[in-house]
Coordinates of C-alpha atoms in Angstrom, one line a residue:
Chain A
M148 CA 18.3 12.7 35.0
S149 CA 19.5 14.2 31.7
Q150 CA 19.5 10.7 30.2
Y151 CA 15.8 10.2 31.2
Y152 CA 14.9 13.6 29.7
S153 CA 16.7 12.9 26.4
E154 CA 14.6 9.8 26.1
L155 CA 11.5 11.7 27.0
S156 CA 12.4 14.3 24.5
E157 CA 12.5 11.7 21.7
K158 CA 9.2 10.2 22.9
V159 CA 7.5 13.6 22.9
T160 CA 8.8 14.7 19.5
A161 CA 7.7 11.3 18.1
K162 CA 4.2 11.6 19.6
L163 CA 3.8 15.2 18.5
A164 CA 5.1 14.6 14.9
S165 CA 1.6 14.3 13.5
I166 CA 0.7 17.8 14.8
E167 CA 4.0 19.6 14.1
S168 CA 7.7 19.0 14.2
V169 CA 8.5 20.6 17.6
S170 CA 12.0 21.6 18.5
A171 CA 13.0 20.0 21.8
T172 CA 16.0 20.9 23.9
V173 CA 17.3 19.3 27.1
A174 CA 19.3 21.7 29.4
H175 CA 20.0 21.5 33.1
G176 CA 18.0 18.2 33.2
E177 CA 14.9 20.0 32.0
L178 CA 13.0 19.4 28.7
T179 CA 11.8 22.5 26.8
I180 CA 9.7 22.3 23.6
E181 CA 8.8 25.2 21.4
V182 CA 5.3 25.1 19.9
S183 CA 3.6 27.4 17.5
K184 CA 0.6 29.1 19.0
E185 CA -1.8 27.7 16.5
N186 CA -1.0 24.1 17.6
L187 CA -0.7 24.8 21.3
I188 CA -4.1 23.3 22.3
A189 CA -3.6 20.2 20.1
V190 CA -0.1 19.7 21.6
C191 CA -1.4 20.1 25.2
E192 CA -4.2 17.6 24.5
T193 CA -1.7 15.0 23.4
L194 CA 0.6 15.7 26.3
K195 CA -2.3 15.3 28.7
A196 CA -4.1 12.3 27.2
D197 CA -1.2 10.1 26.2
P198 CA -0.7 7.6 29.0
E199 CA 3.1 7.6 28.6
L200 CA 3.3 11.3 29.0
A201 CA 0.2 12.0 31.2
F202 CA 0.9 15.6 32.1
D203 CA -2.0 15.9 34.6
T204 CA -1.0 19.1 36.5
V205 CA -0.2 22.5 35.2
I206 CA 2.5 23.9 37.6
D207 CA 2.9 27.3 36.2
I208 CA 2.0 29.6 33.3
C209 CA 3.9 32.8 32.8
G210 CA 4.6 35.4 30.3
V211 CA 8.1 36.5 29.3
D212 CA 8.9 39.8 27.5
Y213 CA 12.0 39.2 25.4
S214 CA 12.2 42.7 24.0
S215 CA 15.5 43.7 25.8
Y216 CA 17.0 40.2 25.8
E217 CA 20.7 40.4 25.1
G218 CA 21.7 36.7 25.0
S219 CA 22.5 34.6 22.0
M220 CA 19.2 32.8 22.0
A221 CA 17.1 33.6 18.9
C222 CA 14.0 35.4 20.0
Q223 CA 11.4 35.1 17.3
T224 CA 9.0 37.7 18.7
R225 CA 8.6 39.9 21.7
Y226 CA 6.4 37.9 23.9
A227 CA 6.3 34.3 24.9
S228 CA 3.9 32.3 27.0
V229 CA 5.7 29.6 29.0
Y230 CA 4.0 26.6 30.5
H231 CA 5.4 24.3 33.1
L232 CA 3.6 21.0 33.2
L233 CA 4.1 18.1 35.6
S234 CA 3.0 14.5 35.5
V235 CA 2.2 13.4 39.0
T236 CA 1.5 9.9 37.6
N237 CA 4.8 9.5 35.7
N238 CA 7.0 11.9 37.7
H239 CA 8.3 14.1 34.9
R240 CA 8.1 17.6 33.8
I241 CA 8.1 19.6 30.6
R242 CA 8.3 23.3 29.6
I243 CA 6.4 24.6 26.6
R244 CA 7.3 27.9 25.1
T245 CA 5.0 29.6 22.6
W246 CA 6.1 32.7 20.8
L247 CA 3.3 35.3 20.5
D248 CA 2.7 38.2 18.3
S249 CA 4.7 41.3 19.2
D250 CA 1.9 43.8 18.8
F251 CA -1.1 41.8 19.8
P252 CA -0.1 38.8 21.9
V253 CA -2.9 36.4 21.8
V254 CA -3.1 32.6 22.3
D255 CA -5.7 30.0 23.1
S256 CA -6.5 29.3 26.7
V257 CA -5.7 25.9 28.2
V258 CA -8.3 26.3 31.0
G259 CA -10.5 23.8 29.2
L260 CA -7.7 21.2 29.7
W261 CA -6.6 22.1 33.3
N262 CA -8.8 24.2 35.6
G263 CA -5.7 25.1 37.6
A264 CA -4.6 27.3 34.6
N265 CA -7.3 29.8 35.3
W266 CA -5.5 32.2 37.6
F267 CA -2.1 31.7 36.0
E268 CA -3.5 32.9 32.7
R269 CA -5.2 35.8 34.5
E270 CA -1.9 36.7 36.0
A271 CA 0.0 36.6 32.6
F272 CA -2.8 38.8 31.2
D273 CA -2.5 41.3 34.0
L274 CA 1.3 41.6 34.0
F275 CA 2.1 41.2 30.3
G276 CA -1.2 41.9 28.5
I277 CA -1.3 38.5 26.9
L278 CA -4.8 37.6 25.8
Y279 CA -5.9 34.1 26.3
T280 CA -8.9 33.4 24.0
G281 CA -11.5 31.1 25.5
H282 CA -10.6 32.0 29.1
P283 CA -13.8 32.1 31.1
D284 CA -13.0 35.2 33.2
L285 CA -10.0 37.2 32.0
R286 CA -9.8 40.0 34.5
R287 CA -6.8 41.6 36.2
I288 CA -5.7 39.8 39.3
L289 CA -2.7 41.2 41.0
T290 CA -2.7 44.9 40.2
D291 CA -5.0 47.6 41.6
Y292 CA -8.6 48.2 40.5
G293 CA -8.5 50.5 37.5
F294 CA -4.8 50.0 36.9
I295 CA -3.4 51.1 33.5
G296 CA -0.6 49.2 31.8
H297 CA 1.1 45.9 32.1
P298 CA 3.8 46.2 34.8
L299 CA 6.1 43.3 33.9
R300 CA 6.6 44.5 30.3
K301 CA 10.2 45.7 29.9
D302 CA 9.0 49.2 28.9
F303 CA 7.1 49.7 32.1
P304 CA 9.2 51.8 34.5
L305 CA 10.2 50.1 37.8
V306 CA 8.9 53.0 39.9
G307 CA 5.5 52.8 38.1
Q308 CA 3.5 55.6 36.7
V309 CA 1.1 56.7 39.4
E310 CA 1.3 57.0 43.2
M311 CA -1.6 57.1 45.6
R312 CA -2.2 59.2 48.7
Y313 CA -5.1 60.4 50.9
D314 CA -6.1 63.9 50.1
A315 CA -7.4 65.6 53.3
N316 CA -9.3 68.3 51.4
K317 CA -11.1 66.0 49.0
Q318 CA -11.4 63.4 51.8
R319 CA -10.6 60.6 49.5
V320 CA -7.7 58.7 48.0
I321 CA -6.2 60.3 44.9
Y322 CA -3.7 59.2 42.2
E323 CA -0.9 61.4 41.0
P324 CA 2.1 60.9 38.7
V325 CA 5.0 59.4 40.5
S326 CA 7.3 61.9 42.3
I327 CA 10.3 59.5 42.8
E328 CA 12.9 58.9 40.2
E329 CA 14.3 55.6 39.2
R330 CA 18.0 55.0 40.0
V331 CA 20.3 52.2 39.3
N332 CA 23.0 51.5 41.9
I333 CA 24.5 48.5 40.1
P334 CA 24.4 48.6 36.4
R335 CA 23.4 45.5 34.4
V336 CA 26.4 44.0 32.8
I337 CA 27.2 41.0 30.6
R338 CA 30.7 39.7 30.6
H339 CA 31.6 36.8 28.4
D340 CA 33.1 34.5 30.9
N341 CA 35.7 32.1 29.5
R342 CA 35.2 29.6 32.4
Y343 CA 31.7 28.8 31.0
A344 CA 33.0 28.4 27.5
E345 CA 35.6 26.0 28.9
R346 CA 33.0 24.2 30.9
E347 CA 30.8 23.8 27.8
L348 CA 33.7 22.5 25.7
A349 CA 34.5 20.0 28.4
A350 CA 30.9 18.9 28.5
M351 CA 30.8 18.5 24.8
A352 CA 34.0 16.5 24.8
Q353 CA 32.6 14.3 27.5
E354 CA 29.4 13.8 25.6
A355 CA 31.3 12.9 22.4
A356 CA 33.4 10.4 24.4
D357 CA 30.3 8.9 26.0
A358 CA 28.7 8.5 22.6
K359 CA 31.8 6.8 21.3
N360 CA 31.8 4.5 24.2
T361 CA 28.2 3.5 23.8
A362 CA 28.7 3.0 20.1
A363 CA 31.7 0.9 20.8
N364 CA 29.8 -1.2 23.4
E365 CA 26.9 -1.6 21.1
S366 CA 29.1 -2.8 18.2
G367 CA 30.8 -5.1 20.8
D368 CA 27.5 -6.5 21.8
K369 CA 26.6 -7.2 18.2
A370 CA 29.9 -8.9 17.5
Chain B
M262 CA -44.0 39.6 49.4
S263 CA -41.2 40.0 47.1
E264 CA -39.3 36.9 45.9
I265 CA -36.1 36.2 47.9
Q266 CA -33.0 36.5 45.7
N267 CA -29.4 35.8 46.0
Y268 CA -27.4 38.5 47.8
T269 CA -23.8 39.4 47.7
L270 CA -21.6 39.7 50.7
N271 CA -18.2 41.3 50.9
F272 CA -15.8 39.4 53.2
G273 CA -12.5 41.1 54.0
P274 CA -10.0 42.5 53.2
Q275 CA -9.9 43.5 56.9
H276 CA -11.2 40.4 58.5
P277 CA -9.4 38.3 61.1
A278 CA -10.3 35.0 59.5
A279 CA -9.2 36.2 56.0
H280 CA -5.5 35.4 57.0
G281 CA -4.2 38.7 55.6
V282 CA -5.7 40.8 53.0
L283 CA -8.1 38.5 51.2
R284 CA -11.2 40.1 49.8
L285 CA -13.9 37.6 49.1
V286 CA -17.0 38.5 47.2
L287 CA -19.6 35.8 48.2
E288 CA -22.8 35.2 46.5
L289 CA -25.3 33.7 48.9
D290 CA -28.6 32.0 48.7
G291 CA -29.7 32.2 52.3
E292 CA -26.6 30.8 54.1
V293 CA -25.4 28.6 51.2
I294 CA -22.6 29.8 49.0
Q295 CA -23.4 30.0 45.3
R296 CA -20.2 31.6 44.1
A297 CA -17.0 32.9 45.7
D298 CA -14.8 35.3 43.9
P299 CA -11.5 36.0 45.7
H300 CA -9.9 39.4 45.0
V301 CA -6.2 39.2 45.6
G302 CA -3.3 41.5 44.9
L303 CA -3.8 43.9 47.8
L304 CA -0.3 43.0 49.0
H305 CA 1.3 43.1 45.5
R306 CA 4.8 44.5 45.8
G307 CA 6.2 43.5 42.4
T308 CA 8.9 41.2 43.7
E309 CA 9.4 39.7 40.2
K310 CA 9.9 43.2 38.7
L311 CA 12.2 44.3 41.5
A312 CA 14.4 41.2 41.2
E313 CA 15.0 42.1 37.5
S314 CA 16.7 45.3 38.6
R315 CA 18.9 43.8 41.3
I316 CA 21.9 41.5 41.2
Y317 CA 21.2 37.9 42.1
N318 CA 22.2 38.0 45.8
Q319 CA 20.3 41.1 46.6
S320 CA 17.0 39.3 45.9
V321 CA 17.6 36.6 48.5
G322 CA 16.1 39.0 51.1
Y323 CA 13.0 39.5 49.0
M324 CA 12.4 35.7 49.0
D325 CA 11.9 35.8 52.8
R326 CA 9.1 38.3 52.4
L327 CA 7.1 36.2 50.0
D328 CA 5.8 33.5 52.3
Y329 CA 6.6 35.2 55.5
V330 CA 5.9 32.2 57.7
S331 CA 8.2 29.9 55.9
M332 CA 11.1 32.1 55.1
M333 CA 14.0 29.8 54.5
C334 CA 12.2 27.5 52.1
N335 CA 11.6 30.3 49.7
E336 CA 15.2 31.2 49.8
H337 CA 16.0 27.6 49.2
A338 CA 14.1 27.4 45.9
Y339 CA 15.7 30.6 44.6
C340 CA 19.2 29.6 45.5
M341 CA 18.8 26.2 44.0
T342 CA 17.7 27.6 40.7
I343 CA 20.8 29.9 40.5
E344 CA 23.0 27.0 41.5
K345 CA 21.5 24.9 38.7
L346 CA 22.2 27.7 36.1
L347 CA 25.7 28.2 37.5
D348 CA 26.2 24.4 37.7
I349 CA 28.0 24.6 41.1
E350 CA 28.1 22.2 44.0
V351 CA 27.0 22.9 47.6
P352 CA 29.2 21.5 50.3
E353 CA 27.6 18.6 52.1
R354 CA 27.5 20.3 55.5
A355 CA 25.6 23.2 53.9
Q356 CA 23.2 20.8 52.4
Y357 CA 22.5 19.3 55.8
I358 CA 22.1 22.7 57.4
R359 CA 19.6 23.7 54.6
V360 CA 17.6 20.5 55.1
M361 CA 17.6 21.0 58.8
F362 CA 16.4 24.6 58.5
D363 CA 13.8 23.6 55.9
E364 CA 12.3 21.2 58.3
I365 CA 12.4 23.8 61.2
T366 CA 10.6 26.1 58.8
R367 CA 8.1 23.4 58.0
I368 CA 7.3 23.0 61.7
L369 CA 7.2 26.8 62.1
N370 CA 4.7 27.0 59.2
H371 CA 2.5 24.2 60.3
L372 CA 2.4 25.5 63.9
M373 CA 1.3 28.9 62.6
W374 CA -1.2 27.2 60.4
L375 CA -2.6 25.0 63.2
G376 CA -2.8 27.8 65.7
T377 CA -4.7 30.2 63.4
H378 CA -6.8 27.5 61.7
A379 CA -8.0 26.2 65.1
L380 CA -8.6 29.8 66.3
D381 CA -10.8 30.5 63.2
V382 CA -12.8 27.4 64.0
G383 CA -13.1 28.2 67.6
A384 CA -10.3 26.6 69.6
M385 CA -8.4 29.3 71.4
T386 CA -6.0 27.2 73.4
M387 CA -4.3 25.8 70.2
F388 CA -3.2 29.3 69.3
L389 CA -1.4 29.8 72.6
Y390 CA 0.2 26.3 72.5
C391 CA 1.5 26.6 69.0
F392 CA 3.0 30.1 69.5
R393 CA 4.8 28.8 72.6
E394 CA 6.7 26.3 70.5
R395 CA 7.2 28.7 67.6
E396 CA 9.2 30.9 70.0
D397 CA 11.9 28.3 70.5
L398 CA 12.3 27.8 66.7
M399 CA 12.3 31.5 66.1
D400 CA 15.3 31.7 68.5
T401 CA 17.2 29.2 66.3
Y402 CA 16.5 31.5 63.4
E403 CA 17.9 34.3 65.4
A404 CA 20.9 32.4 66.6
V405 CA 21.9 31.5 63.0
S406 CA 21.1 34.7 61.2
G407 CA 20.5 37.4 63.7
A408 CA 16.9 37.9 62.5
R409 CA 13.9 36.1 63.9
M410 CA 11.9 36.0 60.7
H411 CA 13.5 37.4 57.6
A412 CA 16.8 35.5 57.9
S413 CA 18.3 35.7 54.4
Y414 CA 20.6 33.0 55.5
Y415 CA 20.9 30.8 52.4
R416 CA 23.2 31.9 49.6
P417 CA 23.7 30.5 46.1
G418 CA 26.6 28.1 46.8
G419 CA 25.8 27.3 50.5
V420 CA 24.7 29.1 53.6
Y421 CA 26.0 32.5 54.9
R422 CA 27.9 31.1 57.9
D423 CA 28.3 28.0 60.0
L424 CA 26.0 27.2 62.9
P425 CA 26.8 29.2 66.1
D426 CA 28.4 27.7 69.2
S427 CA 26.1 29.7 71.6
M428 CA 22.5 30.6 71.8
P429 CA 21.1 34.0 72.6
Q430 CA 20.2 34.2 76.4
Y431 CA 17.3 35.8 78.2
E432 CA 18.3 38.7 80.5
A433 CA 16.8 39.6 83.9
S434 CA 14.2 42.4 83.7
Q435 CA 11.4 43.8 85.8
W436 CA 9.2 40.9 84.8
H437 CA 11.7 38.1 85.3
N438 CA 14.2 38.0 88.1
Q439 CA 17.6 36.4 87.8
K440 CA 16.4 33.1 89.2
E441 CA 13.6 32.7 86.7
V442 CA 15.9 33.8 83.9
D443 CA 18.4 31.1 84.9
E444 CA 15.7 28.5 84.6
M445 CA 14.7 29.8 81.2
N446 CA 18.3 29.8 80.0
K447 CA 18.9 26.2 81.2
N448 CA 18.7 24.6 77.8
R449 CA 20.5 27.4 76.0
Q450 CA 23.9 26.8 77.6
G451 CA 25.3 24.7 74.8
S452 CA 25.5 25.3 71.0
L453 CA 22.5 25.7 68.7
L454 CA 22.6 22.0 67.9
D455 CA 22.3 21.1 71.6
F456 CA 19.3 23.5 72.0
L457 CA 17.7 21.9 68.9
K458 CA 18.4 18.4 70.2
D459 CA 16.6 19.3 73.4
F460 CA 13.7 20.7 71.3
T461 CA 13.3 17.6 69.2
E462 CA 13.1 15.5 72.3
R463 CA 10.4 17.7 73.8
F464 CA 8.5 18.3 70.6
E465 CA 6.9 14.9 70.2
A466 CA 5.0 15.3 73.5
Y467 CA 3.8 18.8 72.3
V468 CA 2.3 17.3 69.2
D469 CA 0.6 14.7 71.4
E470 CA -0.9 17.6 73.4
Y471 CA -2.3 19.2 70.2
E472 CA -3.8 15.9 69.1
I473 CA -5.4 15.4 72.5
L474 CA -7.2 18.7 72.0
L475 CA -8.2 18.3 68.4
T476 CA -7.9 14.9 66.8
N477 CA -11.0 13.3 68.4
N478 CA -12.6 16.5 69.4
R479 CA -16.3 16.3 68.4
I480 CA -16.6 20.0 67.6
W481 CA -13.4 20.0 65.6
K482 CA -14.6 17.0 63.6
Q483 CA -18.1 18.5 63.0
R484 CA -16.4 21.6 61.6
T485 CA -13.8 19.9 59.4
V486 CA -14.9 16.4 58.3
D487 CA -16.4 16.4 54.8
I488 CA -15.8 20.0 54.3
G489 CA -14.0 21.1 51.1
C490 CA -13.5 17.6 49.7
L491 CA -11.2 17.1 46.7
T492 CA -10.8 13.8 44.9
E493 CA -7.4 12.8 43.4
E494 CA -8.4 13.9 39.9
Q495 CA -9.8 17.2 41.0
A496 CA -6.8 18.0 43.1
K497 CA -4.4 17.4 40.1
D498 CA -6.7 19.3 37.8
L499 CA -6.7 22.3 40.1
S500 CA -2.9 22.3 40.4
M501 CA -2.8 21.3 44.0
T502 CA 0.5 20.4 45.5
G503 CA 1.9 19.5 48.9
P504 CA -0.4 18.6 51.8
M505 CA -3.5 19.6 49.7
L506 CA -2.6 16.9 47.2
R507 CA -1.5 14.4 49.7
A508 CA -4.7 14.6 51.7
S509 CA -6.5 13.5 48.6
G510 CA -4.6 10.3 48.6
V511 CA -1.7 11.0 46.2
A512 CA 1.7 10.0 47.6
W513 CA 3.5 13.0 46.0
D514 CA 6.3 14.7 47.8
L515 CA 9.2 16.3 46.0
R516 CA 11.5 15.3 48.9
K517 CA 10.9 11.7 47.8
M518 CA 10.0 12.1 44.1
E519 CA 12.8 14.4 43.1
P520 CA 15.2 14.3 46.1
Y521 CA 17.2 17.5 46.3
E522 CA 20.1 18.2 48.8
V523 CA 20.4 15.2 51.2
Y524 CA 16.8 14.1 51.5
D525 CA 17.7 10.7 49.9
K526 CA 20.0 9.9 52.8
L527 CA 17.4 10.6 55.4
D528 CA 14.7 8.4 56.8
F529 CA 11.2 9.8 56.9
D530 CA 7.7 8.9 55.8
I531 CA 5.1 10.7 53.7
P532 CA 1.6 10.9 55.3
V533 CA -1.3 10.5 52.9
G534 CA -5.0 11.1 53.5
T535 CA -8.0 9.3 52.1
N536 CA -11.0 11.6 51.8
G537 CA -9.3 14.9 50.9
D538 CA -11.4 17.0 53.3
C539 CA -10.3 19.6 55.8
Y540 CA -9.9 17.0 58.5
D541 CA -7.5 14.8 56.4
R542 CA -5.4 17.9 55.6
Y543 CA -5.2 18.5 59.4
V544 CA -4.1 15.0 60.0
V545 CA -1.5 15.1 57.2
R546 CA 0.0 18.3 58.4
V547 CA 0.2 17.1 62.0
E548 CA 2.0 14.0 60.9
E549 CA 4.3 16.0 58.8
M550 CA 5.4 17.9 61.9
R551 CA 6.4 14.6 63.5
Q552 CA 8.3 13.5 60.4
S553 CA 10.1 16.9 60.2
N554 CA 11.1 16.4 63.8
R555 CA 12.6 13.0 62.8
I556 CA 14.5 14.7 60.0
I557 CA 15.8 17.4 62.2
S558 CA 17.2 14.9 64.8
Q559 CA 18.9 13.0 62.0
C560 CA 20.5 16.2 60.7
I561 CA 21.7 17.2 64.2
D562 CA 23.5 13.8 64.6
W563 CA 25.2 14.2 61.3
L564 CA 26.1 17.9 61.8
Q565 CA 27.6 17.3 65.3
N566 CA 30.1 14.8 63.8
N567 CA 31.0 16.3 60.5
P568 CA 32.6 19.7 60.5
G569 CA 33.4 21.2 57.2
P570 CA 32.9 24.2 54.8
V571 CA 29.4 25.6 54.4
M572 CA 30.0 27.6 51.3
N573 CA 31.3 26.8 47.8
E574 CA 35.0 27.7 47.5
D575 CA 34.7 29.3 44.1
H576 CA 35.0 32.9 45.2
K577 CA 34.2 34.2 41.7
L578 CA 30.7 33.3 42.7
T579 CA 30.6 33.3 46.5
M580 CA 31.7 35.7 49.2
P581 CA 35.4 35.1 50.3
E582 CA 36.4 34.7 53.9
R583 CA 36.8 38.0 55.7
I584 CA 40.4 37.1 56.7
D585 CA 41.2 36.6 53.0
M586 CA 39.7 39.9 52.1
K587 CA 42.0 41.6 54.7
Q588 CA 45.2 39.8 53.9
D589 CA 45.1 38.6 50.3
M590 CA 45.0 40.7 47.2
E591 CA 42.9 38.3 45.3
G592 CA 40.5 38.0 48.2
L593 CA 40.1 41.7 48.2
I594 CA 39.3 41.8 44.5
H595 CA 36.8 39.0 44.8
H596 CA 35.1 40.7 47.7
F597 CA 35.0 44.0 45.8
K598 CA 33.6 42.4 42.7
H599 CA 31.1 40.3 44.6
F600 CA 29.5 43.3 46.2
T601 CA 29.8 45.9 43.5
E602 CA 28.9 43.9 40.4
G603 CA 27.8 40.4 41.6
Y604 CA 28.4 37.4 39.3
M605 CA 27.2 36.7 35.8
V606 CA 24.9 33.7 35.4
P607 CA 25.4 31.9 32.1
E608 CA 22.6 32.3 29.5
G609 CA 19.8 29.8 29.9
E610 CA 16.7 29.1 31.8
A611 CA 15.9 26.8 34.7
Y612 CA 13.1 25.9 37.0
C613 CA 13.7 24.5 40.4
A614 CA 11.1 23.6 43.0
V615 CA 11.3 22.6 46.7
E616 CA 8.7 20.9 48.9
H617 CA 7.7 24.0 50.6
P618 CA 5.4 23.5 53.7
K619 CA 2.5 24.7 51.6
G620 CA 3.2 22.8 48.5
E621 CA 5.5 23.1 45.5
F622 CA 7.3 26.4 45.6
G623 CA 9.4 27.0 42.5
T624 CA 11.3 29.7 40.8
Y625 CA 11.8 30.0 37.1
I626 CA 14.8 32.1 36.1
V627 CA 15.6 33.3 32.5
S628 CA 19.1 34.6 32.3
D629 CA 20.7 36.3 29.3
G630 CA 24.1 36.1 30.8
A631 CA 23.9 39.3 32.9
N632 CA 24.5 39.8 36.7
K633 CA 20.7 40.3 37.1
P634 CA 18.0 37.9 36.3
Y635 CA 16.2 38.7 33.0
R636 CA 13.0 37.3 34.2
L637 CA 12.2 35.7 37.6
K638 CA 8.9 33.9 37.9
I639 CA 7.9 32.7 41.4
R640 CA 5.5 29.8 41.4
A641 CA 3.7 30.1 44.7
P642 CA 1.7 27.2 46.0
G643 CA -0.9 29.4 47.7
F644 CA -1.8 31.1 44.5
A645 CA -2.9 27.8 42.9
H646 CA -4.6 26.7 46.1
L647 CA -6.6 29.9 46.5
S648 CA -7.7 29.7 42.8
A649 CA -9.7 26.6 43.8
M650 CA -11.6 28.6 46.4
D651 CA -14.8 28.9 44.3
F652 CA -14.8 25.1 43.6
L653 CA -14.2 24.2 47.3
V654 CA -16.9 26.4 48.9
K655 CA -19.7 26.1 46.4
G656 CA -22.7 24.6 48.1
H657 CA -21.2 24.9 51.6
M658 CA -22.5 27.1 54.4
L659 CA -21.0 30.6 55.2
A660 CA -19.3 29.3 58.3
D661 CA -17.4 26.7 56.2
V662 CA -15.8 29.4 54.2
V663 CA -13.6 30.2 57.2
T664 CA -12.7 26.6 57.6
V665 CA -11.7 26.3 53.9
I666 CA -9.6 29.4 54.0
G667 CA -7.8 28.0 57.0
T668 CA -7.2 24.6 55.4
L669 CA -5.8 26.1 52.3
D670 CA -3.0 27.5 54.4
I671 CA -2.7 30.7 52.5
V672 CA -0.3 33.6 53.1
F673 CA -0.7 36.7 51.1
G674 CA 3.0 37.5 50.8
E675 CA 3.4 34.7 48.3
I676 CA 0.1 34.9 46.6
D677 CA 0.4 38.6 45.7
R678 CA 4.2 38.6 45.4

């Protein structure tokens, strides 16, 4: 699996070289490329049109808010829009990440390429406030009519900001500031686990050994 | 006389044919649909946000409540993604149990779909037939997890516990005397597997019964043939997966294309449609029930002969045996840590999908190395399917809207999340 995706990764970077030099990583048998937001549409067009890649279905589009990310991955900006594409024809997948502006996240819409992207982009707009330019109908989708804020942003409180109840005097539903308090039963912790470090070292050693073997085999073939 | 113009009709959110809380704003010209605008989100509970504030295992229970007619399949996708990030193995017996329950879930889901879809279109009997068989399968859920619907039975690393040796029994009441109850309990005397074996032998005949009622039924065909057609290209373009894609003639099934667990060792076929209309989707789903039945009986044969562990033995990540917790210091520490802090998932991101009864159900987890997911994105098949609503009903009659909603097999738990 990883073998196939490393080859696909080389193929993708080669085909996209004329647009931009994308950084591609293969982890857990999945290929991820990072694309600048200016080139997103051009990249997607290539990924869809090229018969060897033929990503004909958009599986998912989601926003990610990296503002409280504590891992070692370098986060360029606060928001990212992440696309999961699938090629039904060739049976492979790709993940595209585009870093968006921290203050005003905006990116071109891919609805023109895949109609299925329509609601996924609406959802990312609703939950993260990412604007997709060129989207035919960018309305809120999951939250209430007249909702204020973008609930999946990290600075949005888990308990929300308003609560709703029926007021018998006014004979209608009214909104009030929330009365419940957020509580954390189990704190969020990060421990640096040596077992994973060992596993990574072992995997790296294995990879180096494999590379050596293949090199040896190739030179053997040549001889 | 004034000129007749289009008028707007509000359908739902409280409508029996809306399958939950769908609000559809329909623009009609006479009885012909010009535009359909589904308003969703009335069941939005913020599962993704909630999962960010809970340790990994606590969210397993939320997964059941996404698509609440195919509970275990949702859990499966979530657990598989965590296993991928942790890079751990699931014991083979647990894999067979998962596959078996995935297929039980598929039958449960398709029975629910068939019963309600037929009821919408006007066939009352189907509903009663389908719910009769669902009862038996619900009892297997109960036997294995204690809950009839929201099982939370799968865990990252395996399943919560091994299959039980006995089935829950009916008890005599004022409606059923002892003699009747004995008759009802006849096939529940053995283990869960014996009960399921009996079910798989009976089930083929039940599916024949449904087909006698519907497959060549003139009214059923008039209501479903050539309604909501999708070509292969349109289906791919609109992000269709599962039976919706297969009915359009694409032989695409994750169980075959990206085999997970033990699907590559099992023998089953993938039904494919030709026209991509509502009738083809019906035929595909009915055949899928028969294939699921085949898979279940193969799993039963394997499980009866191969005892073994059902949970990964690395107790830094999985719950230790209760006996170890009581007798062994390390077991006690593991137990304490597991339930008070959980486990850390190494930094990274992964997407894992399963062939859910409705389509491709996937979860995308971004982890920054903490004991809680940094971001969990649930890719629900129904969300993508419902987004095609406008395309599917445009130009059809008002009555066909109900057929199309039925054929999409939507459940609002997963669409609204």
